[in-house]
Amino acid sequence: MNYVQNVTNLSKKRDSAEPEFQQAVEEVLHSLKPVMDMHPEYKENCILERLIEPERQLMFRVPWTDDKGQIHVNRGYRVQFSSAIGPYKGGLRFHPSVNLGIVKFLGFEQIFKNSLTGLSIGGGKGGSDFDPKGKSDREIMRFCQSFMTELYRHLGDSVDIPAGDIGVGGREIGYLFGQYKRIKNDFEAGVLTGKGLKYGGSLVRTEATGYGVVYFVREMLKANNKNFKNKTVIISGSGNVAIYACEKAQEYGANVVAMCDSKGYIYDSKGINIETVKQIKEVERTRISEYVKHNPEAEYHENQRTLWDLKCDIALPCATQNDINLEEAKKLVENGCFAIGEGANMPCTNSAMDYFQENNVLLAPSKAANAGGVATSALEMAQNSMRIPWTFEEVNNKLDDIMVNIFKESSAAAEKYGVPGNYVAGANIAGFIKVADAMLCQGIV
Ligand code: NDP
């Protein structure tokens, strides 16, 4: 049996209760086969065995009190996966579905994504099974304070730097930062990213992941003599990533006709009014179904998954993992979809990804396509260190350059290892090699 298969089996045996983590491991390791053939030193130094095992994983109790005085107990997680090329970096997710396996899959993906940005950041991820939906601001604050009261001892601007993810946006980062500062008695701006602009945040961080997805897809389309102009686009999700992917795609002339949340989707043939979506999701924090009250010609459909039955040229899944399965992939291809840009982490199942590739659908993998968020977080850290903020244009230009570069590196790695045009394999390979080589230099740690 070959090395990659052996390590995949090891993960299957050891982490059998963590299906999402196994899925991520299998997807990455499978594409590294040609690399292992060319570089026996990786096998000799057990690079893969070491990479699939987090350096450290933390689980902790998060007790908090609601507005009625009722006590609740949630579980907190932080997986510090790899510090081979820099301090652990990756977001925090607050969602009832969060468990150790989900955090591990996200942390594992983050290693390669962060490497692809070309910046010195290692991989980590965290979160809690806390559900922010329906909670008051004060309840959110008390939860964040309790969460940070344990987590702070594991953080530091050169140790581990969390950011947002599902359920964690500017409001939550503010409360987390306030509590960290209070405990440490130190304004350590670079310990969290996604901060508000008034206390060390960076311009463009809010837009970065969504804009970055579209910059990456723009490059992928360009390399294949295509573009966004007049293309019909559908987007899953209506959160941070989805909103700004929509905004940028529209700027490039695309007609974005559908978006969703976990309850249902909206269809607006004239094009989604993104300002309405921002009002509903960022200000009112309510359901996407409200959209039709503002735009009566649009339609609302209750089953969110039937979104993928719609006809489109380009699909941007920007909600959550395993959002597009094999059946949905078949439907998309049947309806003429020719490009997928993964804004969420691992939004396509492995069989959906295989199907897209077998049917020559251009596939921008999440590790590469959504790396703009963490890249801009690193730019936020750079501004914090210098104590000088950059303008919107400066940060946006740097983000665009980073995304262009990630596309070039992924494309070149795919070419070099014999899978031209396979950006999924290319991104995995390019991200992996930098981390693996750093591990070789640092000895068996
Ligand atoms: P948000 O919390 O802002 O938005 C998440 C969106 O996805 C909401 O519309 C939510 O609907 C929907 N959603 C969540 N879970 C489900 C589900 N099980 N089924 C259907 N819809 C669901 O999160 P983000 O936009 O920040 O994150 C979206 C994705 O992008 C995640 O995979 C995240 O890991 C990834 N990502 C985010 C980055 C960032 O900078 N924010 C960076 C890189 C990746 P509802 O409101 O109904 O729950």
Tab-separated table of C-alpha atoms and ligand atoms in Angstrom:
chain	number	residue	atom	x	y	z
A	1	MET	CA	0.000	0.000	0.000
A	2	ASN	CA	1.313	3.462	-0.756
A	3	TYR	CA	2.226	6.113	1.782
A	4	VAL	CA	-0.794	8.369	1.164
A	5	GLN	CA	-3.232	5.465	1.520
A	6	ASN	CA	-1.537	4.310	4.732
A	7	VAL	CA	-1.862	7.733	6.334
A	8	THR	CA	-5.464	8.129	5.121
A	9	ASN	CA	-6.274	4.766	6.749
A	10	LEU	CA	-4.531	5.853	9.933
A	11	SER	CA	-6.768	8.909	10.116
A	12	LYS	CA	-9.864	6.798	9.374
A	13	LYS	CA	-8.997	4.463	12.237
A	14	ARG	CA	-8.028	7.090	14.741
A	15	ASP	CA	-10.615	9.762	13.946
A	16	SER	CA	-13.557	7.567	12.997
A	17	ALA	CA	-15.990	9.791	14.917
A	18	GLU	CA	-14.995	12.870	12.907
A	19	PRO	CA	-16.437	12.477	9.371
A	20	GLU	CA	-15.809	16.075	8.244
A	21	PHE	CA	-12.189	15.879	9.366
A	22	GLN	CA	-11.695	12.593	7.524
A	23	GLN	CA	-13.286	14.076	4.414
A	24	ALA	CA	-10.842	16.992	4.496
A	25	VAL	CA	-7.847	14.709	5.119
A	26	GLU	CA	-8.842	12.378	2.300
A	27	GLU	CA	-9.348	15.234	-0.143
A	28	VAL	CA	-5.955	16.818	0.577
A	29	LEU	CA	-3.904	13.636	0.850
A	30	HIS	CA	-5.363	12.163	-2.336
A	31	SER	CA	-4.060	15.115	-4.359
A	32	LEU	CA	-0.593	14.863	-2.785
A	33	LYS	CA	0.210	11.475	-4.339
A	34	PRO	CA	2.336	12.899	-7.178
A	35	VAL	CA	4.250	15.032	-4.661
A	36	MET	CA	5.100	12.007	-2.526
A	37	ASP	CA	6.391	10.188	-5.607
A	38	MET	CA	8.772	13.034	-6.374
A	39	HIS	CA	9.850	13.762	-2.778
A	40	PRO	CA	10.665	10.631	-0.730
A	41	GLU	CA	12.013	12.872	2.062
A	42	TYR	CA	8.443	13.722	3.096
A	43	LYS	CA	7.676	10.059	3.763
A	44	GLU	CA	11.061	9.489	5.423
A	45	ASN	CA	10.259	12.295	7.878
A	46	CYS	CA	6.622	11.260	8.496
A	47	ILE	CA	5.395	14.664	7.336
A	48	LEU	CA	1.835	13.483	6.639
A	49	GLU	CA	1.472	11.584	9.941
A	50	ARG	CA	2.577	14.717	11.770
A	51	LEU	CA	0.418	17.064	9.691
A	52	ILE	CA	-2.846	15.237	10.375
A	53	GLU	CA	-2.280	15.404	14.132
A	54	PRO	CA	-2.978	18.854	15.683
A	55	GLU	CA	-0.122	20.275	17.734
A	56	ARG	CA	-2.654	20.955	20.480
A	57	GLN	CA	-6.433	20.791	20.897
A	58	LEU	CA	-8.316	22.499	23.668
A	59	MET	CA	-11.855	21.929	24.914
A	60	PHE	CA	-13.336	23.938	27.719
A	61	ARG	CA	-16.505	24.798	29.624
A	62	VAL	CA	-18.253	28.076	28.820
A	63	PRO	CA	-20.871	28.909	31.464
A	64	TRP	CA	-23.006	32.022	30.957
A	65	THR	CA	-26.219	33.577	32.225
A	66	ASP	CA	-29.121	34.679	30.009
A	67	ASP	CA	-31.226	37.826	30.486
A	68	LYS	CA	-33.648	35.960	32.746
A	69	GLY	CA	-30.864	34.809	35.052
A	70	GLN	CA	-30.913	31.237	33.726
A	71	ILE	CA	-27.504	29.520	33.581
A	72	HIS	CA	-26.327	27.775	30.393
A	73	VAL	CA	-23.222	25.726	29.712
A	74	ASN	CA	-21.673	25.482	26.247
A	75	ARG	CA	-18.505	23.838	25.046
A	76	GLY	CA	-15.577	25.867	23.690
A	77	TYR	CA	-12.877	24.605	21.315
A	78	ARG	CA	-9.560	25.761	19.956
A	79	VAL	CA	-7.478	23.491	17.755
A	80	GLN	CA	-3.923	24.761	17.288
A	81	PHE	CA	-3.102	22.676	14.267
A	82	SER	CA	0.220	23.781	12.840
A	83	SER	CA	2.717	26.500	13.684
A	84	ALA	CA	5.289	25.384	11.086
A	85	ILE	CA	5.258	28.676	9.173
A	86	GLY	CA	3.835	31.115	11.722
A	87	PRO	CA	1.557	31.580	14.755
A	88	TYR	CA	-1.754	29.695	14.703
A	89	LYS	CA	-4.361	31.692	12.829
A	90	GLY	CA	-7.984	30.925	12.022
A	91	GLY	CA	-11.509	31.940	12.908
A	92	LEU	CA	-13.987	31.098	15.643
A	93	ARG	CA	-17.363	29.590	14.696
A	94	PHE	CA	-20.416	29.874	16.960
A	95	HIS	CA	-23.085	27.469	15.695
A	96	PRO	CA	-25.008	24.591	17.333
A	97	SER	CA	-23.441	22.126	14.872
A	98	VAL	CA	-19.879	22.816	16.103
A	99	ASN	CA	-18.009	19.822	17.513
A	100	LEU	CA	-14.370	18.745	17.658
A	101	GLY	CA	-14.454	17.095	14.219
A	102	ILE	CA	-15.789	20.250	12.549
A	103	VAL	CA	-13.160	22.412	14.242
A	104	LYS	CA	-10.432	19.948	13.235
A	105	PHE	CA	-11.526	19.908	9.585
A	106	LEU	CA	-11.536	23.695	9.523
A	107	GLY	CA	-8.148	23.898	11.271
A	108	PHE	CA	-6.616	21.359	8.906
A	109	GLU	CA	-7.832	23.259	5.824
A	110	GLN	CA	-6.557	26.470	7.365
A	111	ILE	CA	-2.937	25.197	7.361
A	112	PHE	CA	-2.818	25.035	3.557
A	113	LYS	CA	-4.966	28.109	2.993
A	114	ASN	CA	-2.741	30.248	5.180
A	115	SER	CA	0.352	28.907	3.471
A	116	LEU	CA	-1.132	29.803	0.070
A	117	THR	CA	-1.501	33.463	1.066
A	118	GLY	CA	2.299	33.738	1.009
A	119	LEU	CA	2.187	35.267	4.511
A	120	SER	CA	3.711	33.789	7.675
A	121	ILE	CA	0.678	32.317	9.388
A	122	GLY	CA	0.099	28.829	10.765
A	123	GLY	CA	-3.238	27.032	10.984
A	124	GLY	CA	-5.815	26.912	13.774
A	125	LYS	CA	-9.555	27.142	14.314
A	126	GLY	CA	-12.001	27.290	17.187
A	127	GLY	CA	-15.533	27.956	18.249
A	128	SER	CA	-18.433	26.769	20.300
A	129	ASP	CA	-21.765	24.992	19.988
A	130	PHE	CA	-23.359	28.222	21.261
A	131	ASP	CA	-26.182	29.483	19.008
A	132	PRO	CA	-26.151	33.296	18.698
A	133	LYS	CA	-29.543	33.319	16.929
A	134	GLY	CA	-32.266	34.985	18.962
A	135	LYS	CA	-29.871	36.091	21.723
A	136	SER	CA	-29.787	39.680	22.938
A	137	ASP	CA	-26.624	41.774	22.611
A	138	ARG	CA	-26.074	41.441	26.369
A	139	GLU	CA	-26.348	37.649	26.200
A	140	ILE	CA	-23.861	37.573	23.328
A	141	MET	CA	-21.550	39.795	25.364
A	142	ARG	CA	-21.718	37.589	28.456
A	143	PHE	CA	-21.085	34.471	26.387
A	144	CYS	CA	-18.086	36.063	24.618
A	145	GLN	CA	-16.649	37.244	27.936
A	146	SER	CA	-16.930	33.771	29.443
A	147	PHE	CA	-15.436	32.159	26.320
A	148	MET	CA	-12.463	34.526	26.378
A	149	THR	CA	-11.929	34.121	30.131
A	150	GLU	CA	-10.653	30.627	29.363
A	151	LEU	CA	-9.279	31.109	25.864
A	152	TYR	CA	-7.084	34.155	26.608
A	153	ARG	CA	-4.328	32.057	28.211
A	154	HIS	CA	-3.766	30.227	24.928
A	155	LEU	CA	-3.601	33.355	22.722
A	156	GLY	CA	-1.061	36.058	21.904
A	157	ASP	CA	-0.163	38.101	18.839
A	158	SER	CA	2.734	35.741	18.097
A	159	VAL	CA	1.035	32.622	19.539
A	160	ASP	CA	-2.521	32.269	18.249
A	161	ILE	CA	-4.712	34.918	16.618
A	162	PRO	CA	-8.410	34.106	16.186
A	163	ALA	CA	-10.856	35.906	13.865
A	164	GLY	CA	-14.525	35.482	12.851
A	165	ASP	CA	-16.367	32.708	11.026
A	166	ILE	CA	-20.022	31.583	11.018
A	167	GLY	CA	-21.849	33.359	13.845
A	168	VAL	CA	-18.832	35.488	14.775
A	169	GLY	CA	-18.712	38.937	13.208
A	170	GLY	CA	-17.688	42.437	14.269
A	171	ARG	CA	-19.969	42.494	17.336
A	172	GLU	CA	-18.556	39.253	18.773
A	173	ILE	CA	-14.929	40.158	17.994
A	174	GLY	CA	-15.475	43.455	19.866
A	175	TYR	CA	-16.709	41.685	23.005
A	176	LEU	CA	-13.934	39.073	22.803
A	177	PHE	CA	-11.273	41.766	22.384
A	178	GLY	CA	-12.682	43.841	25.256
A	179	GLN	CA	-12.454	40.883	27.636
A	180	TYR	CA	-8.948	39.896	26.473
A	181	LYS	CA	-7.703	43.446	27.012
A	182	ARG	CA	-9.326	43.601	30.418
A	183	ILE	CA	-7.711	40.365	31.626
A	184	LYS	CA	-4.266	41.059	30.154
A	185	ASN	CA	-4.189	44.799	30.910
A	186	ASP	CA	-2.490	45.209	27.569
A	187	PHE	CA	-3.802	46.716	24.301
A	188	GLU	CA	-2.459	43.847	22.190
A	189	ALA	CA	-4.221	44.839	18.958
A	190	GLY	CA	-2.786	41.998	16.866
A	191	VAL	CA	-4.275	39.224	19.034
A	192	LEU	CA	-7.619	39.199	17.197
A	193	THR	CA	-8.544	40.224	13.669
A	194	GLY	CA	-11.797	41.452	12.214
A	195	LYS	CA	-11.784	44.246	14.801
A	196	GLY	CA	-13.834	47.430	14.438
A	197	LEU	CA	-12.164	50.270	12.552
A	198	LYS	CA	-12.118	52.483	15.630
A	199	TYR	CA	-9.882	50.148	17.639
A	200	GLY	CA	-7.384	48.608	15.248
A	201	GLY	CA	-9.436	46.955	12.521
A	202	SER	CA	-8.494	47.098	8.867
A	203	LEU	CA	-10.461	48.570	6.006
A	204	VAL	CA	-11.594	45.827	3.575
A	205	ARG	CA	-11.528	43.055	6.232
A	206	THR	CA	-15.342	42.908	6.188
A	207	GLU	CA	-15.429	42.604	2.402
A	208	ALA	CA	-12.227	40.572	2.018
A	209	THR	CA	-13.405	36.968	1.861
A	210	GLY	CA	-16.270	37.621	-0.554
A	211	TYR	CA	-14.279	40.006	-2.742
A	212	GLY	CA	-11.350	37.574	-2.699
A	213	VAL	CA	-13.550	34.710	-3.918
A	214	VAL	CA	-14.599	36.792	-6.907
A	215	TYR	CA	-11.014	37.938	-7.625
A	216	PHE	CA	-9.901	34.298	-7.661
A	217	VAL	CA	-12.805	33.194	-9.869
A	218	ARG	CA	-12.138	36.171	-12.177
A	219	GLU	CA	-8.575	34.871	-12.666
A	220	MET	CA	-9.763	31.317	-13.229
A	221	LEU	CA	-12.324	32.490	-15.788
A	222	LYS	CA	-9.734	34.701	-17.504
A	223	ALA	CA	-7.318	31.767	-17.848
A	224	ASN	CA	-10.134	29.913	-19.624
A	225	ASN	CA	-11.239	32.820	-21.848
A	226	LYS	CA	-14.369	33.576	-19.842
A	227	ASN	CA	-15.583	36.361	-17.540
A	228	PHE	CA	-18.416	37.460	-15.219
A	229	LYS	CA	-20.101	39.870	-17.626
A	230	ASN	CA	-23.823	39.078	-18.094
A	231	LYS	CA	-23.407	35.665	-16.460
A	232	THR	CA	-26.190	34.322	-14.244
A	233	VAL	CA	-24.844	33.638	-10.768
A	234	ILE	CA	-26.411	31.926	-7.756
A	235	ILE	CA	-24.951	32.207	-4.274
A	236	SER	CA	-25.710	30.137	-1.188
A	237	GLY	CA	-25.687	31.904	2.159
A	238	SER	CA	-26.439	35.533	2.920
A	239	GLY	CA	-23.798	36.121	5.557
A	240	ASN	CA	-20.491	37.914	5.419
A	241	VAL	CA	-18.903	35.926	2.586
A	242	ALA	CA	-22.055	35.675	0.452
A	243	ILE	CA	-22.911	39.377	0.676
A	244	TYR	CA	-19.541	40.646	-0.495
A	245	ALA	CA	-19.137	37.948	-3.148
A	246	CYS	CA	-22.484	39.142	-4.518
A	247	GLU	CA	-21.449	42.800	-4.392
A	248	LYS	CA	-18.185	42.212	-6.295
A	249	ALA	CA	-19.719	39.825	-8.852
A	250	GLN	CA	-22.356	42.480	-9.597
A	251	GLU	CA	-19.619	45.078	-9.983
A	252	TYR	CA	-18.125	42.823	-12.688
A	253	GLY	CA	-21.452	42.748	-14.539
A	254	ALA	CA	-22.856	39.428	-13.307
A	255	ASN	CA	-26.582	38.989	-12.717
A	256	VAL	CA	-26.850	37.424	-9.256
A	257	VAL	CA	-30.370	36.015	-9.130
A	258	ALA	CA	-30.483	33.967	-5.919
A	259	MET	CA	-29.193	33.831	-2.350
A	260	CYS	CA	-30.305	31.855	0.725
A	261	ASP	CA	-30.077	31.314	4.449
A	262	SER	CA	-30.571	28.060	6.311
A	263	LYS	CA	-34.372	28.339	6.031
A	264	GLY	CA	-34.946	29.166	2.352
A	265	TYR	CA	-33.825	31.046	-0.748
A	266	ILE	CA	-34.810	34.198	-2.611
A	267	TYR	CA	-34.975	34.461	-6.377
A	268	ASP	CA	-34.930	37.862	-8.040
A	269	SER	CA	-34.659	37.624	-11.815
A	270	LYS	CA	-33.735	41.312	-12.148
A	271	GLY	CA	-30.766	40.840	-9.845
A	272	ILE	CA	-30.481	40.721	-6.054
A	273	ASN	CA	-30.639	44.108	-4.349
A	274	ILE	CA	-27.598	43.651	-2.132
A	275	GLU	CA	-28.301	46.736	-0.040
A	276	THR	CA	-31.596	45.132	1.045
A	277	VAL	CA	-29.764	41.923	1.973
A	278	LYS	CA	-27.221	43.926	4.014
A	279	GLN	CA	-30.034	45.686	5.862
A	280	ILE	CA	-31.766	42.374	6.643
A	281	LYS	CA	-28.680	40.394	7.627
A	282	GLU	CA	-26.193	42.924	8.988
A	283	VAL	CA	-28.519	45.415	10.681
A	284	GLU	CA	-31.840	43.705	11.461
A	285	ARG	CA	-30.235	40.217	11.829
A	286	THR	CA	-33.402	38.517	10.602
A	287	ARG	CA	-34.409	35.956	7.929
A	288	ILE	CA	-33.779	36.249	4.183
A	289	SER	CA	-37.541	35.747	3.659
A	290	GLU	CA	-37.920	39.434	4.650
A	291	TYR	CA	-36.393	40.332	1.262
A	292	VAL	CA	-39.690	39.897	-0.603
A	293	LYS	CA	-41.347	42.536	1.601
A	294	HIS	CA	-38.863	45.068	0.227
A	295	ASN	CA	-38.850	43.641	-3.318
A	296	PRO	CA	-42.356	42.246	-4.001
A	297	GLU	CA	-41.427	40.994	-7.484
A	298	ALA	CA	-38.889	38.565	-6.012
A	299	GLU	CA	-39.812	35.035	-4.897
A	300	TYR	CA	-39.109	33.258	-1.607
A	301	HIS	CA	-38.821	29.444	-1.502
A	302	GLU	CA	-38.757	27.571	1.772
A	303	ASN	CA	-36.463	24.678	0.907
A	304	GLN	CA	-32.964	26.147	0.850
A	305	ARG	CA	-31.415	23.106	-0.904
A	306	THR	CA	-33.573	23.489	-4.015
A	307	LEU	CA	-31.481	26.588	-4.727
A	308	TRP	CA	-29.177	24.303	-6.714
A	309	ASP	CA	-32.046	23.376	-9.065
A	310	LEU	CA	-31.872	26.876	-10.523
A	311	LYS	CA	-30.303	27.517	-13.898
A	312	CYS	CA	-27.003	29.391	-13.676
A	313	ASP	CA	-23.623	29.887	-15.344
A	314	ILE	CA	-21.636	30.243	-12.140
A	315	ALA	CA	-22.411	29.006	-8.611
A	316	LEU	CA	-20.753	30.442	-5.514
A	317	PRO	CA	-21.504	28.266	-2.454
A	318	CYS	CA	-20.805	30.640	0.461
A	319	ALA	CA	-22.821	29.152	3.360
A	320	THR	CA	-21.332	26.082	5.003
A	321	GLN	CA	-19.684	22.668	4.464
A	322	ASN	CA	-21.251	19.932	2.298
A	323	ASP	CA	-23.739	22.351	0.788
A	324	ILE	CA	-23.536	20.729	-2.683
A	325	ASN	CA	-23.750	16.938	-2.857
A	326	LEU	CA	-23.411	14.682	-5.896
A	327	GLU	CA	-27.084	14.932	-6.892
A	328	GLU	CA	-26.998	18.707	-6.663
A	329	ALA	CA	-23.746	18.794	-8.638
A	330	LYS	CA	-25.432	16.759	-11.390
A	331	LYS	CA	-28.340	19.177	-11.462
A	332	LEU	CA	-26.009	22.170	-11.757
A	333	VAL	CA	-24.088	20.593	-14.637
A	334	GLU	CA	-27.319	19.566	-16.390
A	335	ASN	CA	-28.498	23.180	-16.161
A	336	GLY	CA	-25.344	24.543	-17.810
A	337	CYS	CA	-23.265	25.708	-14.826
A	338	PHE	CA	-19.649	25.965	-15.999
A	339	ALA	CA	-17.816	27.353	-12.951
A	340	ILE	CA	-17.928	26.913	-9.169
A	341	GLY	CA	-16.248	29.274	-6.717
A	342	GLU	CA	-16.136	27.844	-3.212
A	343	GLY	CA	-16.612	30.735	-0.777
A	344	ALA	CA	-17.486	28.534	2.204
A	345	ASN	CA	-15.067	25.954	3.589
A	346	MET	CA	-15.517	22.547	1.931
A	347	PRO	CA	-18.975	23.404	0.514
A	348	CYS	CA	-18.842	20.566	-2.047
A	349	THR	CA	-18.691	16.931	-1.015
A	350	ASN	CA	-15.719	15.008	-2.444
A	351	SER	CA	-17.982	13.187	-4.912
A	352	ALA	CA	-19.518	16.498	-6.045
A	353	MET	CA	-16.009	17.868	-6.645
A	354	ASP	CA	-15.053	14.773	-8.652
A	355	TYR	CA	-18.224	15.099	-10.717
A	356	PHE	CA	-17.538	18.749	-11.532
A	357	GLN	CA	-14.030	17.909	-12.654
A	358	GLU	CA	-15.091	14.911	-14.731
A	359	ASN	CA	-17.542	17.239	-16.489
A	360	ASN	CA	-15.000	19.999	-17.117
A	361	VAL	CA	-16.599	22.468	-14.740
A	362	LEU	CA	-14.031	25.030	-13.595
A	363	LEU	CA	-13.626	24.547	-9.856
A	364	ALA	CA	-12.093	27.164	-7.553
A	365	PRO	CA	-11.372	25.309	-4.278
A	366	SER	CA	-12.149	26.965	-0.953
A	367	LYS	CA	-8.594	26.796	0.367
A	368	ALA	CA	-7.501	29.083	-2.414
A	369	ALA	CA	-10.675	30.992	-3.282
A	370	ASN	CA	-11.647	32.072	0.240
A	371	ALA	CA	-8.100	32.785	1.451
A	372	GLY	CA	-8.663	36.529	0.991
A	373	GLY	CA	-10.245	36.762	4.449
A	374	VAL	CA	-7.293	35.410	6.364
A	375	ALA	CA	-4.847	37.232	4.066
A	376	THR	CA	-6.506	40.526	4.956
A	377	SER	CA	-6.427	39.508	8.612
A	378	ALA	CA	-2.658	39.231	8.248
A	379	LEU	CA	-2.666	42.695	6.649
A	380	GLU	CA	-4.648	43.901	9.687
A	381	MET	CA	-1.913	42.439	11.945
A	382	ALA	CA	0.754	44.198	9.877
A	383	GLN	CA	-1.031	47.538	10.318
A	384	ASN	CA	-1.383	46.848	14.062
A	385	SER	CA	2.394	46.221	14.345
A	386	MET	CA	3.232	49.392	12.423
A	387	ARG	CA	0.476	51.339	14.198
A	388	ILE	CA	-0.340	52.896	10.818
A	389	PRO	CA	-3.589	52.158	8.948
A	390	TRP	CA	-3.704	51.757	5.188
A	391	THR	CA	-6.441	53.205	2.962
A	392	PHE	CA	-9.257	51.090	1.503
A	393	GLU	CA	-7.588	51.223	-1.896
A	394	GLU	CA	-4.199	50.111	-0.556
A	395	VAL	CA	-5.629	47.097	1.280
A	396	ASN	CA	-7.926	46.177	-1.600
A	397	ASN	CA	-5.032	46.305	-4.088
A	398	LYS	CA	-2.914	44.103	-1.829
A	399	LEU	CA	-5.827	41.655	-1.489
A	400	ASP	CA	-6.296	41.554	-5.251
A	401	ASP	CA	-2.547	40.947	-5.777
A	402	ILE	CA	-2.601	38.134	-3.200
A	403	MET	CA	-5.573	36.439	-4.910
A	404	VAL	CA	-3.923	36.745	-8.340
A	405	ASN	CA	-0.800	35.207	-6.883
A	406	ILE	CA	-2.697	32.348	-5.219
A	407	PHE	CA	-4.304	31.562	-8.564
A	408	LYS	CA	-0.901	31.589	-10.308
A	409	GLU	CA	0.707	29.358	-7.658
A	410	SER	CA	-2.182	26.869	-7.692
A	411	SER	CA	-2.194	26.773	-11.453
A	412	ALA	CA	1.599	26.358	-11.678
A	413	ALA	CA	1.654	23.561	-9.073
A	414	ALA	CA	-1.099	21.707	-10.954
A	415	GLU	CA	0.933	21.994	-14.141
A	416	LYS	CA	4.210	20.909	-12.499
A	417	TYR	CA	2.689	17.804	-10.883
A	418	GLY	CA	0.902	16.612	-14.011
A	419	VAL	CA	-2.690	17.742	-13.380
A	420	PRO	CA	-2.994	20.955	-15.442
A	421	GLY	CA	-6.200	22.937	-14.865
A	422	ASN	CA	-6.931	21.026	-11.654
A	423	TYR	CA	-6.916	23.989	-9.260
A	424	VAL	CA	-8.074	21.783	-6.393
A	425	ALA	CA	-4.950	19.633	-6.529
A	426	GLY	CA	-2.801	22.649	-7.402
A	427	ALA	CA	-3.907	24.596	-4.319
A	428	ASN	CA	-3.376	21.598	-2.049
A	429	ILE	CA	0.082	20.961	-3.456
A	430	ALA	CA	1.258	24.586	-3.398
A	431	GLY	CA	-0.029	25.073	0.157
A	432	PHE	CA	1.467	21.788	1.354
A	433	ILE	CA	4.999	22.147	-0.003
A	434	LYS	CA	5.807	25.336	1.893
A	435	VAL	CA	4.577	23.844	5.180
A	436	ALA	CA	6.298	20.490	4.592
A	437	ASP	CA	9.618	22.145	3.768
A	438	ALA	CA	9.402	24.301	6.901
A	439	MET	CA	8.744	21.125	8.916
A	440	LEU	CA	11.799	19.463	7.391
A	441	CYS	CA	13.966	22.412	8.474
A	442	GLN	CA	12.618	22.370	12.042
A	443	GLY	CA	13.319	18.713	12.891
A	444	ILE	CA	10.981	16.146	14.400
A	445	VAL	CA	8.643	18.368	16.420
B	1	NDP	P1	-22.079	34.036	8.445
B	1	NDP	O1	-22.448	33.547	9.807
B	1	NDP	O2	-21.909	35.466	8.229
B	1	NDP	O3	-23.127	33.495	7.366
B	1	NDP	C1	-23.362	32.141	7.185
B	1	NDP	C2	-24.460	31.995	6.147
B	1	NDP	O4	-24.593	30.622	5.806
B	1	NDP	C3	-25.831	32.435	6.666
B	1	NDP	O5	-26.595	32.909	5.607
B	1	NDP	C4	-26.388	31.141	7.233
B	1	NDP	O6	-27.804	31.092	7.289
B	1	NDP	C5	-25.880	30.152	6.202
B	1	NDP	N1	-25.755	28.828	6.813
B	1	NDP	C6	-25.041	28.484	7.899
B	1	NDP	N2	-25.200	27.209	8.183
B	1	NDP	C7	-26.046	26.729	7.264
B	1	NDP	C8	-26.603	25.456	7.025
B	1	NDP	N3	-26.327	24.409	7.813
B	1	NDP	N4	-27.413	25.323	5.953
B	1	NDP	C9	-27.689	26.370	5.163
B	1	NDP	N5	-27.210	27.601	5.354
B	1	NDP	C10	-26.392	27.774	6.381
B	1	NDP	O7	-20.739	33.235	8.075
B	1	NDP	P2	-19.629	33.605	7.004
B	1	NDP	O8	-20.254	34.232	5.813
B	1	NDP	O9	-18.542	34.284	7.711
B	1	NDP	O10	-19.072	32.157	6.633
B	1	NDP	C11	-19.621	31.388	5.565
B	1	NDP	C12	-18.638	30.319	5.144
B	1	NDP	O11	-17.417	30.938	4.708
B	1	NDP	C13	-18.221	29.320	6.227
B	1	NDP	O12	-17.974	28.080	5.635
B	1	NDP	C14	-16.909	29.896	6.727
B	1	NDP	O13	-16.083	28.910	7.313
B	1	NDP	C15	-16.313	30.402	5.421
B	1	NDP	N6	-15.283	31.423	5.558
B	1	NDP	C16	-15.537	32.612	6.188
B	1	NDP	C17	-14.563	33.569	6.260
B	1	NDP	C18	-14.824	34.923	6.820
B	1	NDP	O14	-13.936	35.784	6.716
B	1	NDP	N7	-15.969	35.198	7.394
B	1	NDP	C19	-13.191	33.300	5.776
B	1	NDP	C20	-13.045	32.063	5.068
B	1	NDP	C21	-14.056	31.153	5.012
B	1	NDP	P3	-28.539	31.337	8.703
B	1	NDP	O15	-28.403	32.813	8.962
B	1	NDP	O16	-29.932	30.903	8.479
B	1	NDP	O17	-27.819	30.499	9.716
